[in-house]
CSV table of C-alpha atoms in Angstrom, one decimal:
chain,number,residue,atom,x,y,z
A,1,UNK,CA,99.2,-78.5,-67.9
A,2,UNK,CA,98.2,-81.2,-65.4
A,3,UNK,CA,101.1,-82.7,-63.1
A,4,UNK,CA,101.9,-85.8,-61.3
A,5,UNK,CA,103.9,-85.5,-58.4
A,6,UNK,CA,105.6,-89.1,-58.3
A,7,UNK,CA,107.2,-89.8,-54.4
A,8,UNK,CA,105.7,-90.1,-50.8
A,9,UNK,CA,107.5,-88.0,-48.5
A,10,UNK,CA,107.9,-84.4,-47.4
A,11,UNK,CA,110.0,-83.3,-50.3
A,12,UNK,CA,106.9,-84.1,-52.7
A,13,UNK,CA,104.3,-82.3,-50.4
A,14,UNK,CA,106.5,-79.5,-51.1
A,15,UNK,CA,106.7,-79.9,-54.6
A,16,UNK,CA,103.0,-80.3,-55.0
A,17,UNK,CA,102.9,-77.1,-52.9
A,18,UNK,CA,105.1,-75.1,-55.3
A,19,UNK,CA,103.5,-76.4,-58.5
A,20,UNK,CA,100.0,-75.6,-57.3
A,21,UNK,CA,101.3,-72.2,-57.2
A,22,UNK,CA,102.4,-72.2,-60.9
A,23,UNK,CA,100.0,-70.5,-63.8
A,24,UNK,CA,101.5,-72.8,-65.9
A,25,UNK,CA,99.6,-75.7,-64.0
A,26,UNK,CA,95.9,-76.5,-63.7
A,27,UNK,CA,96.2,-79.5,-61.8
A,28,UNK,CA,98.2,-81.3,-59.8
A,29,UNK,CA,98.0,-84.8,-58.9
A,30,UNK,CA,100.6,-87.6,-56.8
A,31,UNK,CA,101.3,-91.2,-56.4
A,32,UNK,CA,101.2,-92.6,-53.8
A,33,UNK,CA,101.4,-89.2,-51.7
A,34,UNK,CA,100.6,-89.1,-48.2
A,35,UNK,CA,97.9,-88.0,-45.7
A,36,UNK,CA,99.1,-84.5,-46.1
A,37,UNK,CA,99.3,-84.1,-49.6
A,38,UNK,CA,96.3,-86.2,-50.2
A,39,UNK,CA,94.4,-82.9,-48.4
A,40,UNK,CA,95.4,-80.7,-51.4
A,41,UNK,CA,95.1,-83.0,-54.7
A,42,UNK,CA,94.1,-86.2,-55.4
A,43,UNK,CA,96.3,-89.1,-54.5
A,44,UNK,CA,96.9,-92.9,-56.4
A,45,UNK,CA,98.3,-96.1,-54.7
A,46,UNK,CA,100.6,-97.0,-57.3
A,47,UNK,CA,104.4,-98.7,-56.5
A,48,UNK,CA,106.3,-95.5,-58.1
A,49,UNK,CA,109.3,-98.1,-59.2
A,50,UNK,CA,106.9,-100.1,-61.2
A,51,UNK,CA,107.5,-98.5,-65.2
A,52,UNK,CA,104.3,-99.9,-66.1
A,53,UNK,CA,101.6,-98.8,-63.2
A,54,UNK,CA,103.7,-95.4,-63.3
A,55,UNK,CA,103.1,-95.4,-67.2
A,56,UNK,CA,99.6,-96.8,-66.6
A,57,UNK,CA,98.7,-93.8,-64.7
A,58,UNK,CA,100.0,-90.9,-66.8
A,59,UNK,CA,98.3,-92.3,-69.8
A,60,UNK,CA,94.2,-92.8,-68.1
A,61,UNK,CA,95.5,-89.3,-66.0
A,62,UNK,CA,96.3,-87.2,-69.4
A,63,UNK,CA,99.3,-86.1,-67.1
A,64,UNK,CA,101.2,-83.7,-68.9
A,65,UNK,CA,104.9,-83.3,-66.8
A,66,UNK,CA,105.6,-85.8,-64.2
A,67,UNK,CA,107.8,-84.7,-61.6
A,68,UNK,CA,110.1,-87.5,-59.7
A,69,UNK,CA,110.8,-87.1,-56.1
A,70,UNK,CA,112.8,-89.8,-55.0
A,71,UNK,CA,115.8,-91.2,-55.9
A,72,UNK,CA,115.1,-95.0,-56.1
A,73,UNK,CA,112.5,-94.7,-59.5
A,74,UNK,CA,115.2,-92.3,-61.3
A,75,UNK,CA,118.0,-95.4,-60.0
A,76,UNK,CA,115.6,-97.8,-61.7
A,77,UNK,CA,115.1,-95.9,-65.0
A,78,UNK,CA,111.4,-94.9,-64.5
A,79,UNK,CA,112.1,-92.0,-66.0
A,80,UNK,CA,113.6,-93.5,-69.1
A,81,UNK,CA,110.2,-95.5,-69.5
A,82,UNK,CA,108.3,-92.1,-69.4
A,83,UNK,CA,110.5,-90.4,-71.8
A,84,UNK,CA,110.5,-93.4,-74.4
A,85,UNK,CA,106.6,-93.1,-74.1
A,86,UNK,CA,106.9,-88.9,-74.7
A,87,UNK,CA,105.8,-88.1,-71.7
A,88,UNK,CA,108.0,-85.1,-70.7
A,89,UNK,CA,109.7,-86.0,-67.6
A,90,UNK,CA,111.9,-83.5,-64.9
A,91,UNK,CA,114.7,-86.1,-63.7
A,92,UNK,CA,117.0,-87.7,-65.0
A,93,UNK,CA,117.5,-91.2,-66.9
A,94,UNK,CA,119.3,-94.4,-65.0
A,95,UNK,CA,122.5,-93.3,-66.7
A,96,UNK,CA,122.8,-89.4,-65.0
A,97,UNK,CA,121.1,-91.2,-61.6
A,98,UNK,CA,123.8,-93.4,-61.4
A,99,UNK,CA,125.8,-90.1,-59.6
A,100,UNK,CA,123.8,-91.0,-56.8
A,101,UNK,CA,122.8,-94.8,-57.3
A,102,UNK,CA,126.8,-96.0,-57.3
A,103,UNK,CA,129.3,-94.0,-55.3
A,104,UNK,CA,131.8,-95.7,-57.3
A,105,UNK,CA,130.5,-94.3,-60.4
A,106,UNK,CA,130.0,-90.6,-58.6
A,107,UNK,CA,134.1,-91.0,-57.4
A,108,UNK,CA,135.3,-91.9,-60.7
A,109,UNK,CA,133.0,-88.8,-62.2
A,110,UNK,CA,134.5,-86.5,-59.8
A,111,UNK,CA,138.6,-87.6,-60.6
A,112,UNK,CA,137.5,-87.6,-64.4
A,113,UNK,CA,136.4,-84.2,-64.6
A,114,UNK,CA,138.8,-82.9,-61.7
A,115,UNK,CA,136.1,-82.2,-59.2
A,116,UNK,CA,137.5,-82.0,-55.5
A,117,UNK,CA,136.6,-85.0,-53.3
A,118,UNK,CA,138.3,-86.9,-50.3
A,119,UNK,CA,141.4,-89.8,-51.6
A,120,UNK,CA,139.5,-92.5,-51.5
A,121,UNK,CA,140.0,-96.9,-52.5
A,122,UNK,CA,137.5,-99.0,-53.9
A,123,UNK,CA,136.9,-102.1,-52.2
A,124,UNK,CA,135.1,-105.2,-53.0
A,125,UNK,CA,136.4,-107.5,-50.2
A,126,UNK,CA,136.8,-107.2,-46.3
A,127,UNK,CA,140.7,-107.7,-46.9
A,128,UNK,CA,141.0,-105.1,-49.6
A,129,UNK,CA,138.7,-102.8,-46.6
A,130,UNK,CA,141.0,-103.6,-44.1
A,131,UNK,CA,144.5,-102.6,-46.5
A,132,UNK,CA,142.6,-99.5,-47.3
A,133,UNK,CA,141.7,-98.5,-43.7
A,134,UNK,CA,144.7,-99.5,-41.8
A,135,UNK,CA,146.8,-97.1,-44.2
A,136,UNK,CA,145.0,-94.2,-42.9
A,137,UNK,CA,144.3,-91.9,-39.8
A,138,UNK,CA,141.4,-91.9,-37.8
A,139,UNK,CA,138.7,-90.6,-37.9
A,140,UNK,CA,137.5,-92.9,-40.9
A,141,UNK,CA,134.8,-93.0,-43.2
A,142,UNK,CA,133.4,-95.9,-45.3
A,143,UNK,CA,130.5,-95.7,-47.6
A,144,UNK,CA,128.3,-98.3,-49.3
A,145,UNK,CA,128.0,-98.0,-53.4
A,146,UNK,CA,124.5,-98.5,-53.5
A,147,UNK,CA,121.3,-96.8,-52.4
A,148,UNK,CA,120.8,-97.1,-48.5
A,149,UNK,CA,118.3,-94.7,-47.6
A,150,UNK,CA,120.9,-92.4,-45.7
A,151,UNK,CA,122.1,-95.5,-44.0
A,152,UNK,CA,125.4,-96.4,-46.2
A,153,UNK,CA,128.0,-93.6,-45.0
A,154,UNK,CA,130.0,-94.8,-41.6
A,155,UNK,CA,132.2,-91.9,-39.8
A,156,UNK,CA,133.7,-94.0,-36.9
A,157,UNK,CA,136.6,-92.6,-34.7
A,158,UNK,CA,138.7,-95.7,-34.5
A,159,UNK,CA,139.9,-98.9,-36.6
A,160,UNK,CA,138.4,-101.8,-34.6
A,161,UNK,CA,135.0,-99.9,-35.3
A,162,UNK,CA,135.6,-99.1,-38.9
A,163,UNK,CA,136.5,-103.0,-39.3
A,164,UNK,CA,133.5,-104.2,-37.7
A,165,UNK,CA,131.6,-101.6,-40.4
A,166,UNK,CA,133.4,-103.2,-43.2
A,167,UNK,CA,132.6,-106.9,-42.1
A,168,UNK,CA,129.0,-106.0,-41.3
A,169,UNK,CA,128.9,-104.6,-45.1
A,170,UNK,CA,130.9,-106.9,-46.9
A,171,UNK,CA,131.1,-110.4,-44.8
A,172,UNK,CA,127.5,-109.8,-43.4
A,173,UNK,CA,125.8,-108.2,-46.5
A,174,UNK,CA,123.8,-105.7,-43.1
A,175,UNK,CA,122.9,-103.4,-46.7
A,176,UNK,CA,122.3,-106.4,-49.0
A,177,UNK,CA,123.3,-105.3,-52.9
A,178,UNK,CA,124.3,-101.8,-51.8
A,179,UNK,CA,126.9,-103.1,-49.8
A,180,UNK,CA,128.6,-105.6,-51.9
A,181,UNK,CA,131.2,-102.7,-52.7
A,182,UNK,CA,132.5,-99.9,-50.4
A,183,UNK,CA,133.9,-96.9,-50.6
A,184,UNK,CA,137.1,-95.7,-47.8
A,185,UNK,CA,138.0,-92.2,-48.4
A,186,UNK,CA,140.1,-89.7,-46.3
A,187,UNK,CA,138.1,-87.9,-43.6
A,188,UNK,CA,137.8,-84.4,-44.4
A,189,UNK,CA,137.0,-81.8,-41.5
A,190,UNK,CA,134.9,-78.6,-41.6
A,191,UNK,CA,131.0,-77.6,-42.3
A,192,UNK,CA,128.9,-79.3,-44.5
A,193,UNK,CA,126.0,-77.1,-47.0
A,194,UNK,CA,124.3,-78.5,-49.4
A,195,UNK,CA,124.0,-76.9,-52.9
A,196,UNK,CA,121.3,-77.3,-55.5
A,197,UNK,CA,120.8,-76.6,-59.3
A,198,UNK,CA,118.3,-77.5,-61.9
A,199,UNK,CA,119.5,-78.5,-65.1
A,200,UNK,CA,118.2,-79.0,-68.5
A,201,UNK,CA,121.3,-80.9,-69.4
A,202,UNK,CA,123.3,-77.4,-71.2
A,203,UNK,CA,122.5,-74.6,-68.9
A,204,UNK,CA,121.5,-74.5,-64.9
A,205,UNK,CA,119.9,-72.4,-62.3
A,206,UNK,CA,121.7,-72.0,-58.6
A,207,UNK,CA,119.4,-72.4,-56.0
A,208,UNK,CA,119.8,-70.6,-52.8
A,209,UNK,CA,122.3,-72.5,-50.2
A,210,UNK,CA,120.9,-74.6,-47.9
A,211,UNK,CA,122.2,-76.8,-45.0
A,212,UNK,CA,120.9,-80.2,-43.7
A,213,UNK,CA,120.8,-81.5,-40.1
A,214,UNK,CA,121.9,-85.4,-40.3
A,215,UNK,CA,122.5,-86.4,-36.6
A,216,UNK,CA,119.3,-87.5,-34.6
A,217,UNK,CA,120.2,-85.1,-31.5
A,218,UNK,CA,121.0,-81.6,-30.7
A,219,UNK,CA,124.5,-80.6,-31.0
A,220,UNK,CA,125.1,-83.2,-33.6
A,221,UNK,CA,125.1,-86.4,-31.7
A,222,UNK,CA,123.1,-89.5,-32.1
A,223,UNK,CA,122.9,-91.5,-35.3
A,224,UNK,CA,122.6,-90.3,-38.8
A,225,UNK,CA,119.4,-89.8,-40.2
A,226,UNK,CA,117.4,-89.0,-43.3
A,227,UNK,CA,117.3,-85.4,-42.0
A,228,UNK,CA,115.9,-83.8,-39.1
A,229,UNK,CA,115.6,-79.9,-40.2
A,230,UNK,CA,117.5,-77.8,-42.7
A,231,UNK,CA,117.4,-73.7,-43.5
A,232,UNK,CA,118.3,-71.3,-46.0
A,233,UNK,CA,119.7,-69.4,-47.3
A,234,UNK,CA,123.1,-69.4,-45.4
A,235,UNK,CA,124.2,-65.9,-44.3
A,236,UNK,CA,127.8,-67.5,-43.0
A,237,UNK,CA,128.6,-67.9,-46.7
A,238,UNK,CA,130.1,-65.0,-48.5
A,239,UNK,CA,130.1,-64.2,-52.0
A,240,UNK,CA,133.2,-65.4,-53.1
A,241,UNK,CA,132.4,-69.3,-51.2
A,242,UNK,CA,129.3,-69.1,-53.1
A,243,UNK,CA,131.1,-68.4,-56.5
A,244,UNK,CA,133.2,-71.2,-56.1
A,245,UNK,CA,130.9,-73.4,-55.4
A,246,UNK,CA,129.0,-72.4,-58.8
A,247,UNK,CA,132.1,-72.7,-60.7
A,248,UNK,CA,134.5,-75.5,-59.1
A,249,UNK,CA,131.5,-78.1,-58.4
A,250,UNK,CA,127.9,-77.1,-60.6
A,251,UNK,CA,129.2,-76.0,-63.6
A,252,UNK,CA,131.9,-78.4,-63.9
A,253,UNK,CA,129.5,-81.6,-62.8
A,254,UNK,CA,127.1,-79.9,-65.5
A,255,UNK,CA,130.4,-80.0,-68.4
A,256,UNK,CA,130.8,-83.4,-67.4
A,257,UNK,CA,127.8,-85.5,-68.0
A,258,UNK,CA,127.6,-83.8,-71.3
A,259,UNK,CA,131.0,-84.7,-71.9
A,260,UNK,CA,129.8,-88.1,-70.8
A,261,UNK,CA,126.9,-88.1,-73.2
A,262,UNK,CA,124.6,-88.3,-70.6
A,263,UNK,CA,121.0,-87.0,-70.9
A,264,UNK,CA,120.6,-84.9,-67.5
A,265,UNK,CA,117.0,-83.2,-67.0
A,266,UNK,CA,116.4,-82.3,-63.0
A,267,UNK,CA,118.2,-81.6,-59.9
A,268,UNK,CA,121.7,-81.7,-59.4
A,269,UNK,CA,122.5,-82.1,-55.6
A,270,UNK,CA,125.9,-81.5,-54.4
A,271,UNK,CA,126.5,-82.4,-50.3
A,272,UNK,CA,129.3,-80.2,-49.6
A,273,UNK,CA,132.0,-79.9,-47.1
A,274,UNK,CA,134.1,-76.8,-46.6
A,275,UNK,CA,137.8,-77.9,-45.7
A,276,UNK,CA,140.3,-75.6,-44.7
A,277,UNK,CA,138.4,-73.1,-46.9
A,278,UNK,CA,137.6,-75.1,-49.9
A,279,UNK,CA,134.2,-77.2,-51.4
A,280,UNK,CA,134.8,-80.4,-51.5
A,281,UNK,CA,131.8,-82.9,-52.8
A,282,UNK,CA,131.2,-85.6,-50.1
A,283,UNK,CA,128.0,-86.8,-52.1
A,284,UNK,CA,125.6,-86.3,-55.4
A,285,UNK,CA,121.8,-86.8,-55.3
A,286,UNK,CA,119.9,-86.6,-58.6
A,287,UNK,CA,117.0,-85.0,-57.3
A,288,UNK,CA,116.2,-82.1,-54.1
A,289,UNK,CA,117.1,-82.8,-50.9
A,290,UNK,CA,114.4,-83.9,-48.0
A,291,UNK,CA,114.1,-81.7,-45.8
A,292,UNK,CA,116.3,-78.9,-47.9
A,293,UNK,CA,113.5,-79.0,-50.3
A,294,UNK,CA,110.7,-78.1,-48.5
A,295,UNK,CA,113.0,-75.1,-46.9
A,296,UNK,CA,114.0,-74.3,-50.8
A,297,UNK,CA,111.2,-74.3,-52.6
A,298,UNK,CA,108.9,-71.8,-50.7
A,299,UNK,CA,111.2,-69.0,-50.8
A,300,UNK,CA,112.4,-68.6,-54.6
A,301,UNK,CA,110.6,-66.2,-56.7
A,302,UNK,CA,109.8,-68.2,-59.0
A,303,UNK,CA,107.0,-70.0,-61.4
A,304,UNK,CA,108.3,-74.0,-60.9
A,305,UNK,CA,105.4,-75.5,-63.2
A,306,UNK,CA,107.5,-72.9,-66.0
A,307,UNK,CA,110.9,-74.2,-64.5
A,308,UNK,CA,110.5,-77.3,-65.1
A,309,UNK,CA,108.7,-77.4,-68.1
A,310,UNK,CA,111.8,-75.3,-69.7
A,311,UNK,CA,113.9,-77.9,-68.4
A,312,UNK,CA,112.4,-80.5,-70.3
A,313,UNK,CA,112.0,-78.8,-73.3
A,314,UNK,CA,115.7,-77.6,-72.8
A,315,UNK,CA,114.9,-74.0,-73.0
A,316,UNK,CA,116.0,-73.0,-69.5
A,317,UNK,CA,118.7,-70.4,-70.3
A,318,UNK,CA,116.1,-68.4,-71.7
A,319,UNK,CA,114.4,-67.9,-68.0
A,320,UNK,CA,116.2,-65.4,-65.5
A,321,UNK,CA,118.6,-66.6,-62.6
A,322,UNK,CA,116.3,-67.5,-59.9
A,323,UNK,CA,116.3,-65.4,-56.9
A,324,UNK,CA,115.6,-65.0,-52.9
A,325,UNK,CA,112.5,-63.7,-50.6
A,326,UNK,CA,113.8,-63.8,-47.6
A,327,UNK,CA,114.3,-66.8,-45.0
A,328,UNK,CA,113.2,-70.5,-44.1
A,329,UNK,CA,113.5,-73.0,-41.2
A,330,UNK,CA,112.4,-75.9,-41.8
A,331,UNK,CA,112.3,-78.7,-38.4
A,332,UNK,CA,111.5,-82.3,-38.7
A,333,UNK,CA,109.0,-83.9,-36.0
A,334,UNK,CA,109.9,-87.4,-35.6
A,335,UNK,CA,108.4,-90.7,-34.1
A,336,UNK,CA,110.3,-91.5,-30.6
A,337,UNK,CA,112.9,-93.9,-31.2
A,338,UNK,CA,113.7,-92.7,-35.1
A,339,UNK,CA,116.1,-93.4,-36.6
A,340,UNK,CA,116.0,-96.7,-35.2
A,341,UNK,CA,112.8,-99.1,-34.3
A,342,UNK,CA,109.6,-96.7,-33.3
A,343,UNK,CA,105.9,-97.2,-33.3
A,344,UNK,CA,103.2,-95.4,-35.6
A,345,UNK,CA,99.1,-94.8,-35.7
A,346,UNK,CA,99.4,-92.2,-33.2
A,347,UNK,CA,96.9,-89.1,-34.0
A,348,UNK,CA,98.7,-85.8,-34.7
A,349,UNK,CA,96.9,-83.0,-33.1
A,350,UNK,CA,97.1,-79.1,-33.7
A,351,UNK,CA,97.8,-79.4,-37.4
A,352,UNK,CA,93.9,-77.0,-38.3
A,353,UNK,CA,95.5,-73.9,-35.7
A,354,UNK,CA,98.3,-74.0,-38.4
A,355,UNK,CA,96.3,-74.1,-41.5
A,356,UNK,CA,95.8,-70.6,-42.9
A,357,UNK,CA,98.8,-69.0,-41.9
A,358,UNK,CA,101.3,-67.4,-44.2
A,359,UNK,CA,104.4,-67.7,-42.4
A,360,UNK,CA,104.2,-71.2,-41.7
A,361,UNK,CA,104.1,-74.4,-43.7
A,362,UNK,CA,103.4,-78.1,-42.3
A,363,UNK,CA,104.9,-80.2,-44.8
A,364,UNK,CA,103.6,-83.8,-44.1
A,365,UNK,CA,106.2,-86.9,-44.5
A,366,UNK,CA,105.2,-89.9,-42.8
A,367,UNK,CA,101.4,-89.4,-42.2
A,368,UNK,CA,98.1,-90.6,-43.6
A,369,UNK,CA,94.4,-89.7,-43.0
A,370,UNK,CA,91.7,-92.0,-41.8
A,371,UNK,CA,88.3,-90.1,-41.3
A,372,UNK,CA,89.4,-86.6,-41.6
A,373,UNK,CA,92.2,-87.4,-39.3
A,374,UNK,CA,95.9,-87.4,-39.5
A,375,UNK,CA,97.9,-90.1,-37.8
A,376,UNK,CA,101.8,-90.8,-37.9
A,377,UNK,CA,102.9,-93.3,-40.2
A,378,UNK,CA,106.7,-93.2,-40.8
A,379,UNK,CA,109.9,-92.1,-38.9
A,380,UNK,CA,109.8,-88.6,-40.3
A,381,UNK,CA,106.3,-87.4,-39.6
A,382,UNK,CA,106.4,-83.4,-41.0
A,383,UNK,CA,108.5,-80.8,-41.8
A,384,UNK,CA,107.6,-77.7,-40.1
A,385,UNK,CA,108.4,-74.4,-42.1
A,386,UNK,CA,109.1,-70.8,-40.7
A,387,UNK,CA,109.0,-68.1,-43.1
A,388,UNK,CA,110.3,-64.4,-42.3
A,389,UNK,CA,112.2,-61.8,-44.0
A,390,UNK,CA,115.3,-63.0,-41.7
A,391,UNK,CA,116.4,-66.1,-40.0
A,392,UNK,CA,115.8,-65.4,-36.7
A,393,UNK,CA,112.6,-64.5,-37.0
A,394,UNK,CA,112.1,-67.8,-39.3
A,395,UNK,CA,113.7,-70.3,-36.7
A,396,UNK,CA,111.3,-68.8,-33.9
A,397,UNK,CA,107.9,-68.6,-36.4
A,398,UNK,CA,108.9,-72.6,-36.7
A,399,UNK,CA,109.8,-73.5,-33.2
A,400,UNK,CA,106.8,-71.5,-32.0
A,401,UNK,CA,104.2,-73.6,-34.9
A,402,UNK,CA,106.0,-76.9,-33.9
A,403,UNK,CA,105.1,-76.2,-29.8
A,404,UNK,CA,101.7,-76.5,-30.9
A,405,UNK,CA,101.8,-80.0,-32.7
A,406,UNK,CA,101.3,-83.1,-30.8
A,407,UNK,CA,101.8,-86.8,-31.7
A,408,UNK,CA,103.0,-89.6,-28.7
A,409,UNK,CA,106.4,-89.2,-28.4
A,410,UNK,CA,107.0,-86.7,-31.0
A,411,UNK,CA,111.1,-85.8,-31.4
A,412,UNK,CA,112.8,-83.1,-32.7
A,413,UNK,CA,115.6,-81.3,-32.9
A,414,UNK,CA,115.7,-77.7,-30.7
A,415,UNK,CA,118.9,-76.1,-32.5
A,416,UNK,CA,118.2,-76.1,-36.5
A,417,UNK,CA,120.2,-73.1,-37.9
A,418,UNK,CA,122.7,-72.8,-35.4
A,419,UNK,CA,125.7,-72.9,-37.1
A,420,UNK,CA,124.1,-69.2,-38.6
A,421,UNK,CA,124.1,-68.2,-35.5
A,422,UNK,CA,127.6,-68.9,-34.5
């Protein structure tokens, strides 16, 4: 079957990466892509939120399966346009994106079908904000409904500076329609991991574990970001934590939207934190993570063109559990200044020494190629992928493949994985 790949960023180069892999597949194709995956299959410079360029495309392409990466064309109900067109889609419609689209709508999913998650107020004006924080203890979190681009969650250590966050959301508009309505909830403490599923809407898969690296710096300080590495699977996690998490957060949030009689085809995403031993969901996606994806992906023994398919033709408890080959590291080379203003259209050097090897994996983000060269053209330039049969041995396979890649001021983080380590 031939495949298109719809998103830009590191989590699709991945996903074309594992599809070209499937013998389900004889082609794979993506829109718009990047310079990266524009080296492996062709590439189209469609808007992927526009329903009818997207729709355009699949038809003159024949495209069999399309795959969407992102979250913001499943929030806009691209998806819905495929399906109603019978085009066999893996993501789901507006409806199941809304889990990640409205954190109002993922809060009140979570009390409905009595999934933990922090206390938390609704609040639609700066003085309902300012009732809701004052009545609790710092450190306080406030979170913007709508999409942000991992910009919309505040973790701030004392009141004056969660009220300035509040006015700069709701008196301000700083996030425009995403902010209109925040969230406040109680400020859990612990580890956060990040647990993944695919669903054909009855039955799921578990993914291996992963965890995410938000902060900018080593040590977890700086701003929040989109995600500067990730690894997996997580050795610090025992059976029983793991069992738990399959049958107090996936299973349940799978119950639910059919409960709901909502239509979910794709990836369940479920940003965890562990508090005083227990899961507690601080977040859904409805679709992989980036960079856990590109760390997840690669080491599953697995066929994902068959995956997916049998999640669209809701068949998937007939495949096998999915299971593990060994490790990944996964750490994201930045432009200088990311995540706030930085400069692109710098040349990326040492990217053809990398190439042909089997234990490493440049997944590109924001890159694109001009005359057989690759130059940076977003905040997250690539993910760059260890492979070993352990973590160690993954973390230095990366660190020792990212040493050799050169961009002006290139940033990354030096301590991905160390809470494995610990």
């Amino acid at each position: 079957m031939k495949v298109l790949v719809l998103g830009s960023g590191g989590r699709e180069h991945a996903l074309v990466y594992a599809l070209k892999k499937s013998k389900r597949v004889s082609e794979v194709i993506a829109a718009p892509g990047n310079g990266g995956i524009s080296d492996v299959c062709d590439v189209f410079s469609i808007n992927p939120l526009n329903e009818s360029q997207v729709l355009d495309l699949t038809l003159n392409q024949r495209v069999d399966l399309v795959v969407i990466g992102p979250e913001a064309p499943l929030v806009a109900g691209v998806a819905d346009a495929l399906k109603k067109a019978g085009i066999l889609v893996y993501g789901p419609g507006k409806s199941g994106a809304m889990l990640e689209g409205s954190k109002v709508f993922a809060k009140r999913f979570m009390k409905r079908h009595n999934i933990r998650s922090a206390a938390f107020d609704v609040c639609s004006s700066y003085d309902e904000a300012e009732s809701a924080l004052t009545k609790r203890t710092p450190p306080l979190v406030i979170k913007a409904d709508g999409l942000a681009s991992g910009k919309g969650a505040f973790v701030v250590e004392d009141l004056s500076s969660a009220l300035k966050a509040a006015h700069e959301l709701l008196v301000e508009g700083k996030l425009g329609e995403a902010g209109q309505i925040v969230i406040v909830e109680d400020f859990l403490k612990g580890y956060e991991l990040t647990a993944m599923a695919i669903t054909d809407g009855n039955s799921y898969k578990m993914l291996p574990l992963s965890q995410d690296h938000k902060r900018a710096f080593d040590n977890d300080e700086g701003p929040n970001t989109g995600g500067m590495g990730a690894y997996a699977p997580l050795p610090q996690v025992n059976e029983a934590l793991k069992a738990r998490i399959e049958n107090e957060i996936i299973r349940p949030t799978v119950q639910g939207l059919k409960a709901d009689n909502i239509n979910f085809t794709g990836t369940i995403y479920a940003g965890l934190m562990i508090h005083d031993g227990d899961p507690y969901v601080l977040e859904y996606n409805v679709r992989f993570g980036d960079p856990e994806a590109q760390v997840v992906l690669p080491i599953c023994n697995v066929d994902w063109g068959e995956l997916f398919l049998s999640c669209c033709r809701g068949t998937l408890d007939e495949l096998d559990e999915i299971t593990v080959n060994g490790s990944a590291v996964g750490v994201v080379m930045a432009s200088g200044g990311y995540p706030e203003k930085y400069e692109t259209g710098y040349p990326i050097e040492g990217l053809d020494g990398l190439k042909d090897k089997d234990d490493v994996i440049v997944f590109h983000s924001g890159t694109k190629k001009e005359e057989s060269k690759f130059l940076t053209k977003g905040g997250r330039v690539l993910t760059v992928v260890g492979l070993a049969d352990n973590l160690k041995d993954a973390k230095e396979k990366a660190y020792h493949a990212v040493s050799s890649i050169h961009f002006k001021d290139a940033h990354y983080r030096r301590d991905i994985a160390w809470q494995a380590f610990v």
